[in-house]
PDB file of C-alpha atoms in Angstrom:
ATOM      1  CA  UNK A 165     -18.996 -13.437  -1.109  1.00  0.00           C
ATOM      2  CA  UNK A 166     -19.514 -15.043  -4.623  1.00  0.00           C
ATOM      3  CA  UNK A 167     -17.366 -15.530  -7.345  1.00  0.00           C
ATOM      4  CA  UNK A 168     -19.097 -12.863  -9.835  1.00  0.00           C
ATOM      5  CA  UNK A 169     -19.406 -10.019  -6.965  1.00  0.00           C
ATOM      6  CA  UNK A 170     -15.348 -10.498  -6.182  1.00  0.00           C
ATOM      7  CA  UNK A 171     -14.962 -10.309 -10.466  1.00  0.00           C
ATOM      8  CA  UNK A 172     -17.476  -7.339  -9.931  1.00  0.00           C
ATOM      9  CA  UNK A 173     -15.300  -5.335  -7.280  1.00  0.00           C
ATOM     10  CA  UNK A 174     -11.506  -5.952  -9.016  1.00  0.00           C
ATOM     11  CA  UNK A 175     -13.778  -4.524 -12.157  1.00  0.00           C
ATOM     12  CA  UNK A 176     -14.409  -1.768 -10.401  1.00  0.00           C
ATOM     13  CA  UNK A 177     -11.114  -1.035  -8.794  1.00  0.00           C
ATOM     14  CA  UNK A 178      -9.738  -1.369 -12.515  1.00  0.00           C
ATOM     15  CA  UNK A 179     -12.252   1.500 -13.969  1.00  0.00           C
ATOM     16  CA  UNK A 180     -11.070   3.576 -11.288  1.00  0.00           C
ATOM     17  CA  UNK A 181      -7.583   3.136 -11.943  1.00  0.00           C
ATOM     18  CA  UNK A 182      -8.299   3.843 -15.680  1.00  0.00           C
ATOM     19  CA  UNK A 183      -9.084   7.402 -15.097  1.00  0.00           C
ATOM     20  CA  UNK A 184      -6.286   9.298 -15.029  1.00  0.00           C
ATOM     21  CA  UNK A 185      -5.303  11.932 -11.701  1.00  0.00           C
ATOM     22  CA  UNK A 186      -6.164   9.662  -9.624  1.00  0.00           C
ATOM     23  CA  UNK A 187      -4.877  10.473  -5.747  1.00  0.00           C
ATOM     24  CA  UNK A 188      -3.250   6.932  -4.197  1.00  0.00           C
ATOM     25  CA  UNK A 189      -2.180   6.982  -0.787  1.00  0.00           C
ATOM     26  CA  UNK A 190       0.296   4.024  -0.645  1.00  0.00           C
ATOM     27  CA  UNK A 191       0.746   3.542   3.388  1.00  0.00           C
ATOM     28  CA  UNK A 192       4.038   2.066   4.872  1.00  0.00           C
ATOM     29  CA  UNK A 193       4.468   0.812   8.245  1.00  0.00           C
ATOM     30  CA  UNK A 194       8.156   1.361   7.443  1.00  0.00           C
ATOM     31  CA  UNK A 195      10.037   2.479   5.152  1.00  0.00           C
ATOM     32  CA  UNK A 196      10.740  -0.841   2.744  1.00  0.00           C
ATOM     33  CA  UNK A 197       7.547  -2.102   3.370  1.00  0.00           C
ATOM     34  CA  UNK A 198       5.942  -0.107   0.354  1.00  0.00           C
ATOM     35  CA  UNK A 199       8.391  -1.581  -2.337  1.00  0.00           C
ATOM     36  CA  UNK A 200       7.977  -4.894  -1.034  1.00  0.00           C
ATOM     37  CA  UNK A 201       4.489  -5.114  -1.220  1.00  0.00           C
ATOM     38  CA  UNK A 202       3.580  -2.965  -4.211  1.00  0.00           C
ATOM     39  CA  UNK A 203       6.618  -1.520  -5.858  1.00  0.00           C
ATOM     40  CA  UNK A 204       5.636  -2.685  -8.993  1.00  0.00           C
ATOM     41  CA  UNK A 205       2.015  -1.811  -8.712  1.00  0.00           C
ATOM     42  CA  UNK A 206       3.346   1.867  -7.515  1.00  0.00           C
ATOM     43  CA  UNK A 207       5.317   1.881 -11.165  1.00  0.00           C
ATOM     44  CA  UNK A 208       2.429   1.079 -12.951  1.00  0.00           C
ATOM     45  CA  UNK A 209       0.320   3.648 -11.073  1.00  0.00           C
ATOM     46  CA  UNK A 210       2.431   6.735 -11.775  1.00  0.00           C
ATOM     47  CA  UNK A 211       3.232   5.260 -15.358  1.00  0.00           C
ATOM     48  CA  UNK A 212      -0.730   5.693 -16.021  1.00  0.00           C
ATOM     49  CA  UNK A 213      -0.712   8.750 -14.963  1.00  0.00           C
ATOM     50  CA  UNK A 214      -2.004   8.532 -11.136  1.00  0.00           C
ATOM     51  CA  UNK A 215      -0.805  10.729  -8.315  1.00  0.00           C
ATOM     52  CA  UNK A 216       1.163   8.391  -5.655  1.00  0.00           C
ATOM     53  CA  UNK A 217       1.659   9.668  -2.191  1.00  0.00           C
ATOM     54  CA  UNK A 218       3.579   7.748   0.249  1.00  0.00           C
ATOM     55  CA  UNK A 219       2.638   7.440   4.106  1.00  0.00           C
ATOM     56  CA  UNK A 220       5.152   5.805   6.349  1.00  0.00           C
ATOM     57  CA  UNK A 221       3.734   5.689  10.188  1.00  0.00           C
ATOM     58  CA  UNK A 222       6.920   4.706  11.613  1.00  0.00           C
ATOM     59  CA  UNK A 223      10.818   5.536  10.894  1.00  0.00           C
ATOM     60  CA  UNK A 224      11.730   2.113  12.722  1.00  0.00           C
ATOM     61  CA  UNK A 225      13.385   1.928  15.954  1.00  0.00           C
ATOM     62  CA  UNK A 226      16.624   2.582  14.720  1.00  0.00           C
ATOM     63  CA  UNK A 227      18.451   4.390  12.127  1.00  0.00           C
ATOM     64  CA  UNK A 228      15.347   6.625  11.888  1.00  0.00           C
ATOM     65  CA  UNK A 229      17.357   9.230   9.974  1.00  0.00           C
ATOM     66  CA  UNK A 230      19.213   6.610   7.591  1.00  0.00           C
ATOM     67  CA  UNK A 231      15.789   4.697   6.787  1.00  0.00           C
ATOM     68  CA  UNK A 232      13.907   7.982   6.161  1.00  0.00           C
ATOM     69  CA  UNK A 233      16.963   9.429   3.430  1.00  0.00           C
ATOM     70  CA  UNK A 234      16.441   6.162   1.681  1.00  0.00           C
ATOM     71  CA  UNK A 235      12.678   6.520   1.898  1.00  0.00           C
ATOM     72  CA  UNK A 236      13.394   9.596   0.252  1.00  0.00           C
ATOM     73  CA  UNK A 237      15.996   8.677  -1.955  1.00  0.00           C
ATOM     74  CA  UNK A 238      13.191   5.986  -2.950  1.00  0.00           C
ATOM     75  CA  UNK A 239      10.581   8.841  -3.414  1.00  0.00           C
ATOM     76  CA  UNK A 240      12.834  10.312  -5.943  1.00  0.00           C
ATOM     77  CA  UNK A 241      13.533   7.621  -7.687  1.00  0.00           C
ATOM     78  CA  UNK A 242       9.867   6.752  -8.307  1.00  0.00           C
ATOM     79  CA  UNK A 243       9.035  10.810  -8.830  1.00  0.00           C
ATOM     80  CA  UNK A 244       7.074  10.974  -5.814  1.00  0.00           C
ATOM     81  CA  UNK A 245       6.596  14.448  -4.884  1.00  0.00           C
ATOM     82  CA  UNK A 246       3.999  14.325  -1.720  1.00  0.00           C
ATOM     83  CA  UNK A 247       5.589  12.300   0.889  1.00  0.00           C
ATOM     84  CA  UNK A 248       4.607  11.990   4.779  1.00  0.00           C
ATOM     85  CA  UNK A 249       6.611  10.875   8.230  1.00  0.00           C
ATOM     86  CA  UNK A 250       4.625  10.226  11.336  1.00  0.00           C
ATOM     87  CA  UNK A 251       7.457   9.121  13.055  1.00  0.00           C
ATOM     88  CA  UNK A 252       5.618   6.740  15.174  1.00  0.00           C
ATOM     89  CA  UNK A 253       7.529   4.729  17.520  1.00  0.00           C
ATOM     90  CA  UNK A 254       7.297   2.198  20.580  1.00  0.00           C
ATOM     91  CA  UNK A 255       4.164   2.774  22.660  1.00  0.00           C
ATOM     92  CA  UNK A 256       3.187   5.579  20.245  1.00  0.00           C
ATOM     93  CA  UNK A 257       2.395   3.196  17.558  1.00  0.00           C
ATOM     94  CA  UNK A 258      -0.799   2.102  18.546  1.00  0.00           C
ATOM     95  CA  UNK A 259      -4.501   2.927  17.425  1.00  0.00           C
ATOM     96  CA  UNK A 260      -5.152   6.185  19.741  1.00  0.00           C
ATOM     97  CA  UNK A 261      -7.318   9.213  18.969  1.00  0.00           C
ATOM     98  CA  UNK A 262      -4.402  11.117  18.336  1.00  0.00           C
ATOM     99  CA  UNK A 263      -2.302   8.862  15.547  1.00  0.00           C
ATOM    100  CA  UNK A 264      -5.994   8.719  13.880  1.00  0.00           C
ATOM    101  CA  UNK A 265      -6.602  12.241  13.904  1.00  0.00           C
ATOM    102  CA  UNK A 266      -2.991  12.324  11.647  1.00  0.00           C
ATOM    103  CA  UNK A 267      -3.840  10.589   9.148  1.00  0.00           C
ATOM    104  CA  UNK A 268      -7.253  11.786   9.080  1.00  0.00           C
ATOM    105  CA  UNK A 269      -5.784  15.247   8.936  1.00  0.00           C
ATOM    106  CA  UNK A 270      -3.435  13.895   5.570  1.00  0.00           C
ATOM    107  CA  UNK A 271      -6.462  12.227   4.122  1.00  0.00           C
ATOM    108  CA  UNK A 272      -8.168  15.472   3.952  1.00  0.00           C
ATOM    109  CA  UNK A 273      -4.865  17.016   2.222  1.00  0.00           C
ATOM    110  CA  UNK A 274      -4.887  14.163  -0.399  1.00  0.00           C
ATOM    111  CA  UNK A 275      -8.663  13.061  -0.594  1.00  0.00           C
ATOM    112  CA  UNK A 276      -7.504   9.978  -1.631  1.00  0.00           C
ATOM    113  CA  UNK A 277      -8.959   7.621  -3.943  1.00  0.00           C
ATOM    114  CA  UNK A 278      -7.381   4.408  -2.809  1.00  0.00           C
ATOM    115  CA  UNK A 279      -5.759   3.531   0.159  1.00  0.00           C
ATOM    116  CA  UNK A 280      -2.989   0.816   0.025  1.00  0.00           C
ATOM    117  CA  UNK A 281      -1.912  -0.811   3.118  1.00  0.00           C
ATOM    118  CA  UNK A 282      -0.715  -4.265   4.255  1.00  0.00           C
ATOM    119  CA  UNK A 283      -3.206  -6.716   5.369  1.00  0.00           C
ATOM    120  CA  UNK A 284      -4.311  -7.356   8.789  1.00  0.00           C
ATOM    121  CA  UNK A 285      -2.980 -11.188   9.370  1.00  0.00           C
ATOM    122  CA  UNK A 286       0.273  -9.884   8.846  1.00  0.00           C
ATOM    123  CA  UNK A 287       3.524 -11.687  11.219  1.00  0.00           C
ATOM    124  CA  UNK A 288       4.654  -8.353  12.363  1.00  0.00           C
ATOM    125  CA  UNK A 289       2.865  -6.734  15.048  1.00  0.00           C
ATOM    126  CA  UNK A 290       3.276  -2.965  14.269  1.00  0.00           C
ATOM    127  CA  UNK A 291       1.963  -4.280  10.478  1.00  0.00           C
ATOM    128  CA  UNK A 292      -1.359  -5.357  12.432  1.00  0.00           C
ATOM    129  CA  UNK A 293      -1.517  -2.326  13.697  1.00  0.00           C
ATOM    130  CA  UNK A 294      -0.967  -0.431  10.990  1.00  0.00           C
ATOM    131  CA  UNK A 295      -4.250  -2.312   9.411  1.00  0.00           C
ATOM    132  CA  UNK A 296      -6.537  -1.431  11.909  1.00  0.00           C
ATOM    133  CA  UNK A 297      -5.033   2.371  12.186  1.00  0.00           C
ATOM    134  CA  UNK A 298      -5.382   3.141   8.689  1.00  0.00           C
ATOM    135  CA  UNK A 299      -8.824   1.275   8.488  1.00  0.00           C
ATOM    136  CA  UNK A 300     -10.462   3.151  11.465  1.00  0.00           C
ATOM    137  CA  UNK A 301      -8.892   6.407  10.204  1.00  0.00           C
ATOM    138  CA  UNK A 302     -10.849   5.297   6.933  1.00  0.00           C
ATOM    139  CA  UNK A 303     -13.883   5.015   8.063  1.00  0.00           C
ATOM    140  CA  UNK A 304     -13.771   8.204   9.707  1.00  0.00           C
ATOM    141  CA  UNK A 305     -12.389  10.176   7.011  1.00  0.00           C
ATOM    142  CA  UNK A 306     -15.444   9.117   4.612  1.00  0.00           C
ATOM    143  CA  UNK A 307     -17.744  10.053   7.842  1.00  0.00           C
ATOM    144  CA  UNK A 308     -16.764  13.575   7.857  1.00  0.00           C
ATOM    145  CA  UNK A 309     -16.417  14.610   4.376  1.00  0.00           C
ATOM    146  CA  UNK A 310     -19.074  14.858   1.482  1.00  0.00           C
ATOM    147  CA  UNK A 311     -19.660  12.393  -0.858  1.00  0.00           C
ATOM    148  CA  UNK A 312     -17.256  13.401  -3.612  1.00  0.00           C
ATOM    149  CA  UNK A 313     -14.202  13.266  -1.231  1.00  0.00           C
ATOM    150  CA  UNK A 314     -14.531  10.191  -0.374  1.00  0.00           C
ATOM    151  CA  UNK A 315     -12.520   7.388  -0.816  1.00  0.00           C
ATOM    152  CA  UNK A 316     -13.426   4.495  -2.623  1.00  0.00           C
ATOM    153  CA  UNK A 317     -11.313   1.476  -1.191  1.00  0.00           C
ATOM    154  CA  UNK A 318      -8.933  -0.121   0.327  1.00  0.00           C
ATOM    155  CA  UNK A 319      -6.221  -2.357  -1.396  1.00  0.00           C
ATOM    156  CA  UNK A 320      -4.436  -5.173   0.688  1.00  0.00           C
ATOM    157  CA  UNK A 321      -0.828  -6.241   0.299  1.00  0.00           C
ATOM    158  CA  UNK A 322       0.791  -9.010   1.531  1.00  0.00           C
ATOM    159  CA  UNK A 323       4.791  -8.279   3.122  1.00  0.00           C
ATOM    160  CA  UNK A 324       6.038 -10.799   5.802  1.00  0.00           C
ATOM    161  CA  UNK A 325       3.195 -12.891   5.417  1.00  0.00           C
ATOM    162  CA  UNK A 326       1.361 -13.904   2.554  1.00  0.00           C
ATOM    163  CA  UNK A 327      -2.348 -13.314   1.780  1.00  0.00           C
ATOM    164  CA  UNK A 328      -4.189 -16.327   2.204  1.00  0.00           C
ATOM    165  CA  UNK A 329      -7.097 -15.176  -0.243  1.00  0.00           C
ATOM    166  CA  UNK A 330      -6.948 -12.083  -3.411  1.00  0.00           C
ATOM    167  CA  UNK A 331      -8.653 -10.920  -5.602  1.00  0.00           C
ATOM    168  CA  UNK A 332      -6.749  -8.806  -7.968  1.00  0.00           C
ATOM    169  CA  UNK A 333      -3.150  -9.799  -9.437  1.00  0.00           C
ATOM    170  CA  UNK A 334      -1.030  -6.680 -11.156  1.00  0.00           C
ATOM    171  CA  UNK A 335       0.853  -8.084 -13.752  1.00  0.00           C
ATOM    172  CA  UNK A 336       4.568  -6.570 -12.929  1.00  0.00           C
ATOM    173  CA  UNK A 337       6.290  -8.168 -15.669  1.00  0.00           C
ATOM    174  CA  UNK A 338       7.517  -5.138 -17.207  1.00  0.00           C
ATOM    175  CA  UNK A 339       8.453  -3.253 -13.578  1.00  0.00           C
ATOM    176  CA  UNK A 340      10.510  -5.780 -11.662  1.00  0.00           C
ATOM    177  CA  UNK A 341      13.592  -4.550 -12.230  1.00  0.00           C
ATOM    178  CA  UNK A 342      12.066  -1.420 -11.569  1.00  0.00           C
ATOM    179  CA  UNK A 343      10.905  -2.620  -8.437  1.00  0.00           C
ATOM    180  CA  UNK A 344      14.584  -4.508  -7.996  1.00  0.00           C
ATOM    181  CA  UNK A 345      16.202  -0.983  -7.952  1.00  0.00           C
ATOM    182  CA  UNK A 346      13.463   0.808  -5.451  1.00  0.00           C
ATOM    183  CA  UNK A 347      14.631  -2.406  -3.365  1.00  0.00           C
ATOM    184  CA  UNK A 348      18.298  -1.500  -3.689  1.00  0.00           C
ATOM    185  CA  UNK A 349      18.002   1.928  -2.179  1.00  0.00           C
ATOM    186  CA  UNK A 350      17.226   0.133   1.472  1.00  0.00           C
ATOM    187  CA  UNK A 351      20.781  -0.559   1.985  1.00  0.00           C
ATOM    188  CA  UNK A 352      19.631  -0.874   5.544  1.00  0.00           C
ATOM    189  CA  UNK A 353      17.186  -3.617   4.845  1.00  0.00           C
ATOM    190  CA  UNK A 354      19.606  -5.888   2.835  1.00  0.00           C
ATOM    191  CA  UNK A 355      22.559  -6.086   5.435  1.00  0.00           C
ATOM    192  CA  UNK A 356      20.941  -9.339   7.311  1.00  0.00           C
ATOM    193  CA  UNK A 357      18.478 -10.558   4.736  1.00  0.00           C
ATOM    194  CA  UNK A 358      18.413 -10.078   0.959  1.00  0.00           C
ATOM    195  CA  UNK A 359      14.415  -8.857   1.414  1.00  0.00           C
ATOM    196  CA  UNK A 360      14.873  -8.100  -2.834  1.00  0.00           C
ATOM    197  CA  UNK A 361      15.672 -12.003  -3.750  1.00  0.00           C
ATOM    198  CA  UNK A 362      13.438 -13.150  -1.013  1.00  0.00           C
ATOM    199  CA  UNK A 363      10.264 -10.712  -2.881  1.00  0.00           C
ATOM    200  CA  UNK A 364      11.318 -11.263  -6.431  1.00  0.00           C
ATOM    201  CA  UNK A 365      10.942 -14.733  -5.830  1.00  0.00           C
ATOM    202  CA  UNK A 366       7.494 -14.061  -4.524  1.00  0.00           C
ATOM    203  CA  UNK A 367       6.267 -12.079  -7.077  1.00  0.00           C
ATOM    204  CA  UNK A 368       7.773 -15.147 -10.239  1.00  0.00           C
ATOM    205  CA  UNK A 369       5.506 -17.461  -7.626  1.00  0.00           C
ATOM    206  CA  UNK A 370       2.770 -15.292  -8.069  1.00  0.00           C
ATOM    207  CA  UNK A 371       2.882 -14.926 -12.126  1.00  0.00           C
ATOM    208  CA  UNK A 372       3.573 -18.445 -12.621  1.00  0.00           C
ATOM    209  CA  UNK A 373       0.129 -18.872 -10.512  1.00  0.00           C
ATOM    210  CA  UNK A 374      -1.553 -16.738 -12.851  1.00  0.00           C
ATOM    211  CA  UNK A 375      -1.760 -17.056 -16.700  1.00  0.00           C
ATOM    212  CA  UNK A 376       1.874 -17.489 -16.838  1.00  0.00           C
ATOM    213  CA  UNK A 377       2.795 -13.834 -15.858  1.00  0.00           C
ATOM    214  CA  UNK A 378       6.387 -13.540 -15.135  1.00  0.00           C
ATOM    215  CA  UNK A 379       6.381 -11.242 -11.901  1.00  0.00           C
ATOM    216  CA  UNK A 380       3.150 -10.458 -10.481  1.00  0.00           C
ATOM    217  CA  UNK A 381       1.710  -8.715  -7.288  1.00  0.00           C
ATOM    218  CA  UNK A 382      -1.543 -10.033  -5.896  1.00  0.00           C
ATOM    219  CA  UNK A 383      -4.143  -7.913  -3.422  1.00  0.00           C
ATOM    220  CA  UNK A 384      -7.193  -8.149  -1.821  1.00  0.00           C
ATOM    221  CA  UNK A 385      -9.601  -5.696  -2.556  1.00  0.00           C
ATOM    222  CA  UNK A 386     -11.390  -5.584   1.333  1.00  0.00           C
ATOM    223  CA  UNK A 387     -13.611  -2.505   1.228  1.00  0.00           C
ATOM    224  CA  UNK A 388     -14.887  -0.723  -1.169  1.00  0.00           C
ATOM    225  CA  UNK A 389     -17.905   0.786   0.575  1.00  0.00           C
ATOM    226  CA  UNK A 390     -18.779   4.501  -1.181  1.00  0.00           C
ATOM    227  CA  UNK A 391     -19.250   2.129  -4.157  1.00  0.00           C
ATOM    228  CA  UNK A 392     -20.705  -0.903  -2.248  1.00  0.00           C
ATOM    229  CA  UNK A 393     -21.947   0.561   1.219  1.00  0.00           C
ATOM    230  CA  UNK A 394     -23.049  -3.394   1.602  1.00  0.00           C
ATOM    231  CA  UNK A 395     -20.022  -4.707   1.420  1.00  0.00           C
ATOM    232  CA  UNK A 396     -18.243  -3.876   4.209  1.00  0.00           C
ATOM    233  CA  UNK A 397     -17.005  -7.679   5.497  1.00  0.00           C
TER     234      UNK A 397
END
């Protein structure tokens, strides 16, 4: 893919995204993972005026109760109305027939515009599989509804391991300590590892890297085929 056709695509993610009412489907393998790799971006989102709805396949192993009241508590914090549990877990997270037909089934509640989720070369297994669950079930969401409904794209973001290539950076500058406080409310998350050091100091890598932003978080833009049927790579 060239340089000017990536510039081309982040252009067109970035008209999208400057129409307001916009319906965003951020998806979480768990609950943390969302703040991590796009709290900031999720900020902006609802700031412009966007619709943000929040998908989490899997409550974890365990504490499933604890991490879904501070997935909640995080919902509320961002004003996050439209919220979803599939309460996947052990052999049931996996790409089946059934877990696609889920989140086909929310798709079609939401008709979402874009579709966050992490990327597929990420460390964590259930992450991978996450990727290719909410890909599939994006593919066959735009298959069986008219043209209108469909969605556009899907955003990448980076978690436990970072994204070797991107192609759009969302200056966070102004919603890090936003994001800082979303972090917070995982006091599950923080006991072993301080996960909200470890990703503020990723996102000040990732400004520094571009034009001298102070906190920034970077995505890849991977399909954005009702737009660019030819461009699914």
């Amino acid at each position: 893919m060239t340089g000017s056709t990536k510039l081309y695509i982040v252009g067109v993610v970035k008209a999208i995204l400057h129409v307001n009412s916009r319906n965003v489907v951020i998806v979480a393998a768990h609950p943390d993972d969302e703040v991590l790799g796009c709290g900031g971006t999720i900020s902006k989102l609802i700031k412009s005026g966007h619709r943000v709805i929040l998908l989490y396949l899997s409550s974890g192993d365990s504490q499933e109760e604890r991490r879904e009241k501070e997935a909640l508590r995080v919902c509320d914090f961002f004003q996050i109305s439209s919220h979803y549990f599939l309460r996947l877990k052990g052999p049931s997270f996996k790409v089946s027939s059934p877990n696609i037909q889920k989140v086909i089934r929310i798709f079609k509640l939401i008709t979402p515009t874009l579709v966050y989720i992490n990327h597929d070369q990420e460390s964590d297994y259930e992450h991978r599989i996450a990727f290719q669950l909410v890909t599939e079930s994006y593919w066959r969401y735009n298959h069986q509804v008219s043209f209108e409904k469909r969605a556009m794209g899907i955003v990448l973001y980076e978690v436990h391991r970072l994204l070797l290539t991107h192609n759009l950076v969302e200056d966070i500058s102004a919603e890090m300590d936003t994001k800082m406080k979303a972090m917070s409310l995982y006091h599950s998350q923080l006991k072993s590892t301080r996960w909200d050091l470890a990703i503020k100091g990723l996102n000040q890598y990732r400004g520094r890297l571009h034009n001298q932003m102070k906190f920034a978080e970077v995505f890849q833009v991977k399909i954005l085929n009702s737009i660019l049927p030819y461009l699914h790579y």
